[in-house]
Amino acid sequence: MNWIGYRVVFRLRSPLHIGWRKVGNVQVTRHYLTGRSFWGALTARLARDTAGQTATSSNDYQAIGEQVNEMLAFTYFYPALQSGCNYQVVWPWDDERTFRRRFLSSYQSTALVYPAHSAAEGSLHEIEFLSPHTLDTADPVYLVGYVFAHKDCSLQLCNALKRLQFGGERGYGWGKTELVRLEKANNDVFGYAVDCSGCRPVITVPKGERLLAHTKPDQAMIAGEVEPLVGREWHTNNGAGQSLSFTGIMYVPGSRVLSEKQRFIVGNFGIWQVHTKSSCRAGFPTRP
C-alpha cells in the first residue's frame, strides 16, 4: 500500500466557524470542516513546529503546505456524537432543521463609540458557529474524518494533530480541538471502500449514496447543488487575505451519485475528482 489511512476524532473545545457566506449581517458557517480548513490549520502547526515560533516567513508556510498536499490526503470532517465506545456521525443533510436546532448557534457583537456612548453605525454583526455542546442535551460534539499518509511521509503528523485550531475567530479562542482518537482505518471511509494502492487514495461511492466532499463535475452523473469554491490566501506581496483563490465550480457535499458505483480520487484540500487511468498515469496535480 502506498497510503496508510487513519480515522481521526477531535473533540470540539470551543465554537467553530467555517466561513461560508454572508446573509445580511450574519456570517454563516458551513456545517462541517472543509479540507482546505484542515490543510490550513495543519500547515500552520507543522510550520511552527519545524521552524519554531519564529516561523514568520510565508516561504516556510508555503513549503510545508506543498508537502502536506503531496504527502497527505484527507477527507472533510463531520460533526459526531459519542455512541457507546464509538462516535456516530450526524450528517447535516439528513434532517437539516434538527441539525441546526441541535448544533448551531450564533454570537452577536458591535463596535462601540465611547465618546458618544453608543454603538458604531453599521458595525453590528452576527457570527454563526458549530457549538462544542449540543444545544438540547449538552452532549459533547466531536469531529470525525480520515487522514492518509504516504508511505514516504516524514511529517510529524501525530504530534501536530494534538494542537490544531480551525476556522475563523481563532484570536478569540474559537476552533480549538482535542485529539481523542487516532486509529488505523479498515480500508473504508465513512463506510465507503477506499483503495490506497495508487498514486492517491481512491474512494468508491455506490449508486444513490452521498458525496462527502466538494467534487469536480467531470463525467460523473451527480444530482445536487453546485457552488463556486472561492477562498482568500495570505501572500507576502499582497498581505493577509488579499489574494483570492478560485478552485472551480463544484458539487457540494451531500450530492448524490446517480450512475453505477463511481470512484473518486482524493485530491488536494480533500477535493474529490472522478478517477480515471490518466489521472494516475500523469500524476495528480499539486494544486486542484
Short mmCIF file of C-alpha atoms in Angstrom, two decimals:
data_model
loop_
_atom_site.label_atom_id
_atom_site.label_comp_id
_atom_site.label_asym_id
_atom_site.label_seq_id
_atom_site.Cartn_x
_atom_site.Cartn_y
_atom_site.Cartn_z
CA MET A 1 0.00 0.00 0.00
CA ASN A 2 1.23 3.45 -0.88
CA TRP A 3 -1.02 5.17 1.67
CA ILE A 4 -1.81 4.41 5.30
CA GLY A 5 -5.26 5.54 6.44
CA TYR A 6 -6.18 6.81 9.90
CA ARG A 7 -9.56 7.58 11.39
CA VAL A 8 -9.27 10.79 13.38
CA VAL A 9 -11.67 12.01 16.07
CA PHE A 10 -11.44 15.51 17.56
CA ARG A 11 -13.49 16.82 20.42
CA LEU A 12 -14.62 20.38 19.81
CA ARG A 13 -13.48 22.55 22.74
CA SER A 14 -14.80 25.94 21.63
CA PRO A 15 -17.17 27.36 18.99
CA LEU A 16 -16.16 26.60 15.40
CA HIS A 17 -16.85 28.96 12.49
CA ILE A 18 -16.03 27.73 8.98
CA GLY A 19 -16.65 30.64 6.64
CA TRP A 20 -19.33 30.02 4.05
CA ARG A 21 -21.40 33.07 3.07
CA LYS A 22 -22.90 36.27 4.42
CA VAL A 23 -26.65 36.83 4.75
CA GLY A 24 -27.42 40.39 5.81
CA ASN A 25 -25.15 40.99 8.78
CA VAL A 26 -24.92 37.26 9.60
CA GLN A 27 -21.74 35.38 8.73
CA VAL A 28 -22.96 31.83 8.12
CA THR A 29 -20.84 28.78 8.95
CA ARG A 30 -20.56 25.58 6.98
CA HIS A 31 -21.90 22.57 8.82
CA TYR A 32 -18.64 20.63 8.50
CA LEU A 33 -14.88 21.19 8.49
CA THR A 34 -13.62 21.53 4.91
CA GLY A 35 -10.39 20.01 3.66
CA ARG A 36 -8.95 23.46 2.98
CA SER A 37 -9.57 24.50 6.59
CA PHE A 38 -7.91 21.30 7.82
CA TRP A 39 -4.99 21.85 5.43
CA GLY A 40 -4.53 25.42 6.65
CA ALA A 41 -4.52 24.50 10.33
CA LEU A 42 -2.20 21.53 9.81
CA THR A 43 0.19 23.57 7.65
CA ALA A 44 0.39 26.32 10.29
CA ARG A 45 1.03 23.81 13.08
CA LEU A 46 3.71 21.87 11.17
CA ALA A 47 5.46 25.06 10.01
CA ARG A 48 5.67 26.37 13.59
CA ASP A 49 6.79 23.01 14.94
CA THR A 50 9.51 22.81 12.28
CA ALA A 51 10.81 26.38 12.43
CA GLY A 52 9.81 27.22 15.99
CA GLN A 53 7.67 30.15 17.00
CA THR A 54 9.88 32.32 14.77
CA ALA A 55 8.19 30.95 11.65
CA THR A 56 7.22 34.33 10.22
CA SER A 57 8.22 33.90 6.58
CA SER A 58 5.46 32.98 4.16
CA ASN A 59 8.01 30.81 2.36
CA ASP A 60 8.11 28.46 5.38
CA TYR A 61 4.34 28.06 5.32
CA GLN A 62 4.24 27.65 1.54
CA ALA A 63 6.88 24.89 1.60
CA ILE A 64 5.11 22.96 4.35
CA GLY A 65 1.74 23.46 2.66
CA GLU A 66 3.04 21.90 -0.53
CA GLN A 67 4.40 18.93 1.45
CA VAL A 68 1.03 18.47 3.15
CA ASN A 69 -0.71 18.34 -0.22
CA GLU A 70 1.89 15.96 -1.64
CA MET A 71 2.37 13.54 1.27
CA LEU A 72 -1.06 13.62 2.94
CA ALA A 73 -4.63 13.16 1.77
CA PHE A 74 -7.67 13.80 3.94
CA THR A 75 -11.44 13.90 3.96
CA TYR A 76 -13.75 16.56 5.26
CA PHE A 77 -14.60 16.29 8.97
CA TYR A 78 -18.22 15.98 10.12
CA PRO A 79 -19.93 16.54 13.50
CA ALA A 80 -20.47 13.40 15.55
CA LEU A 81 -21.80 12.31 18.93
CA GLN A 82 -20.45 9.61 21.18
CA SER A 83 -22.42 6.36 20.96
CA GLY A 84 -21.14 3.79 23.44
CA CYS A 85 -17.45 3.30 22.70
CA ASN A 86 -17.75 4.74 19.20
CA TYR A 87 -18.71 8.00 17.50
CA GLN A 88 -21.79 8.40 15.32
CA VAL A 89 -21.60 10.99 12.55
CA VAL A 90 -24.60 13.29 12.23
CA TRP A 91 -24.95 14.18 8.54
CA PRO A 92 -26.11 17.80 8.12
CA TRP A 93 -28.35 16.96 5.13
CA ASP A 94 -30.31 14.10 6.75
CA ASP A 95 -32.53 16.44 8.81
CA GLU A 96 -31.23 19.97 8.40
CA ARG A 97 -33.83 21.58 10.68
CA THR A 98 -32.98 19.25 13.57
CA PHE A 99 -29.27 19.62 12.85
CA ARG A 100 -29.47 23.40 13.06
CA ARG A 101 -31.50 23.25 16.27
CA ARG A 102 -29.02 20.91 17.96
CA PHE A 103 -25.61 22.02 16.68
CA LEU A 104 -25.73 25.65 15.52
CA SER A 105 -25.80 28.88 17.49
CA SER A 106 -24.58 32.42 16.93
CA TYR A 107 -22.84 35.32 18.60
CA GLN A 108 -23.72 38.98 18.11
CA SER A 109 -21.43 41.94 18.69
CA THR A 110 -20.83 45.52 17.63
CA ALA A 111 -18.13 48.14 17.87
CA LEU A 112 -18.61 50.98 20.36
CA VAL A 113 -18.03 54.71 20.04
CA TYR A 114 -17.01 55.62 23.56
CA PRO A 115 -17.17 59.45 23.31
CA ALA A 116 -20.75 59.17 22.06
CA HIS A 117 -21.64 56.32 24.43
CA SER A 118 -23.21 54.44 21.53
CA ALA A 119 -22.65 51.63 19.04
CA ALA A 120 -20.72 52.36 15.86
CA GLU A 121 -23.09 52.67 12.92
CA GLY A 122 -23.08 49.63 10.62
CA SER A 123 -20.83 47.54 12.89
CA LEU A 124 -23.49 45.20 14.30
CA HIS A 125 -22.76 41.68 13.08
CA GLU A 126 -23.59 38.09 13.96
CA ILE A 127 -21.33 35.05 13.57
CA GLU A 128 -22.83 31.59 13.35
CA PHE A 129 -20.90 28.66 14.81
CA LEU A 130 -20.91 24.94 15.47
CA SER A 131 -21.40 24.59 19.19
CA PRO A 132 -18.98 22.46 21.27
CA HIS A 133 -22.05 21.01 23.02
CA THR A 134 -25.45 20.11 21.63
CA LEU A 135 -27.96 22.82 22.45
CA ASP A 136 -30.69 20.45 23.67
CA THR A 137 -28.85 17.80 25.70
CA ALA A 138 -25.42 19.43 26.26
CA ASP A 139 -23.61 16.38 24.88
CA PRO A 140 -20.01 16.93 23.72
CA VAL A 141 -19.64 17.45 19.96
CA TYR A 142 -16.87 15.68 18.03
CA LEU A 143 -15.45 15.96 14.51
CA VAL A 144 -14.74 12.71 12.63
CA GLY A 145 -12.65 12.37 9.46
CA TYR A 146 -9.85 10.41 7.81
CA VAL A 147 -6.22 11.23 7.07
CA PHE A 148 -3.99 9.24 4.70
CA ALA A 149 -0.20 9.43 4.94
CA HIS A 150 2.03 8.41 2.04
CA LYS A 151 4.48 5.65 2.89
CA ASP A 152 7.38 8.10 2.40
CA CYS A 153 5.82 10.82 4.54
CA SER A 154 8.19 12.27 7.16
CA LEU A 155 5.87 14.97 8.51
CA GLN A 156 5.26 14.81 12.28
CA LEU A 157 1.57 14.24 11.82
CA CYS A 158 0.66 12.67 15.17
CA ASN A 159 2.12 15.49 17.24
CA ALA A 160 0.56 18.14 15.02
CA LEU A 161 -2.94 16.65 15.31
CA LYS A 162 -2.83 17.21 19.07
CA ARG A 163 -2.63 21.01 18.75
CA LEU A 164 -4.87 22.22 15.95
CA GLN A 165 -7.18 25.22 15.83
CA PHE A 166 -9.59 25.59 12.93
CA GLY A 167 -11.69 28.20 11.19
CA GLY A 168 -12.36 31.86 11.90
CA GLU A 169 -12.25 33.96 15.06
CA ARG A 170 -9.24 31.99 16.34
CA GLY A 171 -7.92 35.13 18.02
CA TYR A 172 -10.95 34.94 20.33
CA GLY A 173 -10.23 31.28 21.13
CA TRP A 174 -12.63 29.72 18.64
CA GLY A 175 -11.88 26.48 16.76
CA LYS A 176 -9.91 24.72 19.50
CA THR A 177 -9.96 20.92 19.34
CA GLU A 178 -8.66 17.98 21.35
CA LEU A 179 -7.46 14.80 19.64
CA VAL A 180 -9.34 11.94 21.32
CA ARG A 181 -8.78 9.07 18.89
CA LEU A 182 -6.27 8.24 16.14
CA GLU A 183 -6.58 4.71 14.77
CA LYS A 184 -5.80 2.89 11.57
CA ALA A 185 -8.74 2.77 9.16
CA ASN A 186 -10.04 -0.59 7.97
CA ASN A 187 -9.97 0.15 4.24
CA ASP A 188 -13.08 2.28 4.46
CA VAL A 189 -14.03 5.95 4.68
CA PHE A 190 -17.35 6.64 6.38
CA GLY A 191 -18.46 3.17 5.20
CA TYR A 192 -17.19 3.60 1.61
CA ALA A 193 -14.42 1.34 0.29
CA VAL A 194 -11.06 3.03 -0.25
CA ASP A 195 -8.13 1.88 -2.40
CA CYS A 196 -4.76 3.00 -1.01
CA SER A 197 -2.53 1.30 -3.58
CA GLY A 198 -2.38 4.05 -6.21
CA CYS A 199 -0.88 7.50 -6.58
CA ARG A 200 -3.70 8.90 -4.38
CA PRO A 201 -6.41 7.26 -2.24
CA VAL A 202 -9.47 6.35 -4.32
CA ILE A 203 -12.95 6.16 -2.72
CA THR A 204 -15.80 4.14 -4.24
CA VAL A 205 -19.28 5.62 -3.81
CA PRO A 206 -22.22 3.26 -4.57
CA LYS A 207 -25.16 4.40 -6.69
CA GLY A 208 -27.56 6.65 -4.80
CA GLU A 209 -25.10 7.45 -2.00
CA ARG A 210 -23.83 10.88 -0.97
CA LEU A 211 -20.65 12.72 -1.89
CA LEU A 212 -18.71 13.68 1.23
CA ALA A 213 -16.54 16.45 -0.18
CA HIS A 214 -16.67 19.16 -2.82
CA THR A 215 -16.41 17.30 -6.13
CA LYS A 216 -15.43 18.36 -9.63
CA PRO A 217 -18.28 17.73 -12.12
CA ASP A 218 -16.20 15.80 -14.70
CA GLN A 219 -18.01 12.84 -16.31
CA ALA A 220 -19.94 11.52 -13.30
CA MET A 221 -23.75 11.63 -13.14
CA ILE A 222 -24.45 13.54 -9.93
CA ALA A 223 -27.55 15.27 -8.54
CA GLY A 224 -27.04 18.16 -6.18
CA GLU A 225 -26.26 21.83 -5.79
CA VAL A 226 -23.12 23.41 -7.19
CA GLU A 227 -21.18 26.39 -5.95
CA PRO A 228 -18.00 28.27 -6.87
CA LEU A 229 -15.26 27.34 -4.42
CA VAL A 230 -13.52 30.60 -3.59
CA GLY A 231 -11.16 31.45 -0.75
CA ARG A 232 -8.71 34.03 0.50
CA GLU A 233 -4.98 33.37 0.83
CA TRP A 234 -2.03 35.02 2.55
CA HIS A 235 0.92 36.08 0.39
CA THR A 236 3.90 38.23 1.29
CA ASN A 237 3.39 40.65 -1.58
CA ASN A 238 -0.32 41.18 -1.10
CA GLY A 239 -0.82 40.77 2.64
CA ALA A 240 -3.24 38.71 4.70
CA GLY A 241 -6.37 37.62 2.88
CA GLN A 242 -5.76 39.91 -0.10
CA SER A 243 -5.25 37.10 -2.65
CA LEU A 244 -8.28 35.22 -3.93
CA SER A 245 -8.16 31.56 -4.93
CA PHE A 246 -10.73 30.03 -7.26
CA THR A 247 -10.78 26.24 -7.36
CA GLY A 248 -13.74 25.88 -9.70
CA ILE A 249 -17.46 25.08 -9.78
CA MET A 250 -18.05 22.09 -7.51
CA TYR A 251 -20.85 19.80 -6.37
CA VAL A 252 -21.38 20.40 -2.67
CA PRO A 253 -21.13 17.62 -0.05
CA GLY A 254 -24.41 15.74 0.24
CA SER A 255 -24.96 15.48 -3.53
CA ARG A 256 -25.96 12.02 -4.78
CA VAL A 257 -24.24 9.73 -7.29
CA LEU A 258 -26.78 8.66 -9.94
CA SER A 259 -24.64 6.31 -12.04
CA GLU A 260 -23.35 2.91 -11.03
CA LYS A 261 -20.73 2.93 -8.32
CA GLN A 262 -18.30 5.74 -9.01
CA ARG A 263 -14.65 6.03 -7.99
CA PHE A 264 -13.27 9.36 -6.81
CA ILE A 265 -9.64 10.27 -6.27
CA VAL A 266 -8.94 12.36 -3.15
CA GLY A 267 -7.09 15.43 -4.35
CA ASN A 268 -5.52 18.43 -2.70
CA PHE A 269 -7.56 20.11 0.04
CA GLY A 270 -9.73 16.98 0.26
CA ILE A 271 -11.50 17.75 -3.03
CA TRP A 272 -12.77 14.77 -4.99
CA GLN A 273 -12.33 14.16 -8.70
CA VAL A 274 -13.57 11.30 -10.87
CA HIS A 275 -10.86 8.66 -11.02
CA THR A 276 -9.51 7.84 -14.46
CA LYS A 277 -6.49 5.91 -15.64
CA SER A 278 -4.92 9.09 -16.97
CA SER A 279 -5.22 10.87 -13.62
CA CYS A 280 -2.76 8.41 -12.10
CA ARG A 281 -0.53 7.95 -15.13
CA ALA A 282 0.04 11.68 -15.37
CA GLY A 283 0.31 12.08 -11.61
CA PHE A 284 -2.20 14.06 -9.61
CA PRO A 285 -1.67 17.81 -9.83
CA THR A 286 -0.15 19.50 -6.81
CA ARG A 287 -2.99 22.01 -6.82
CA PRO A 288 -6.59 21.37 -7.90
#
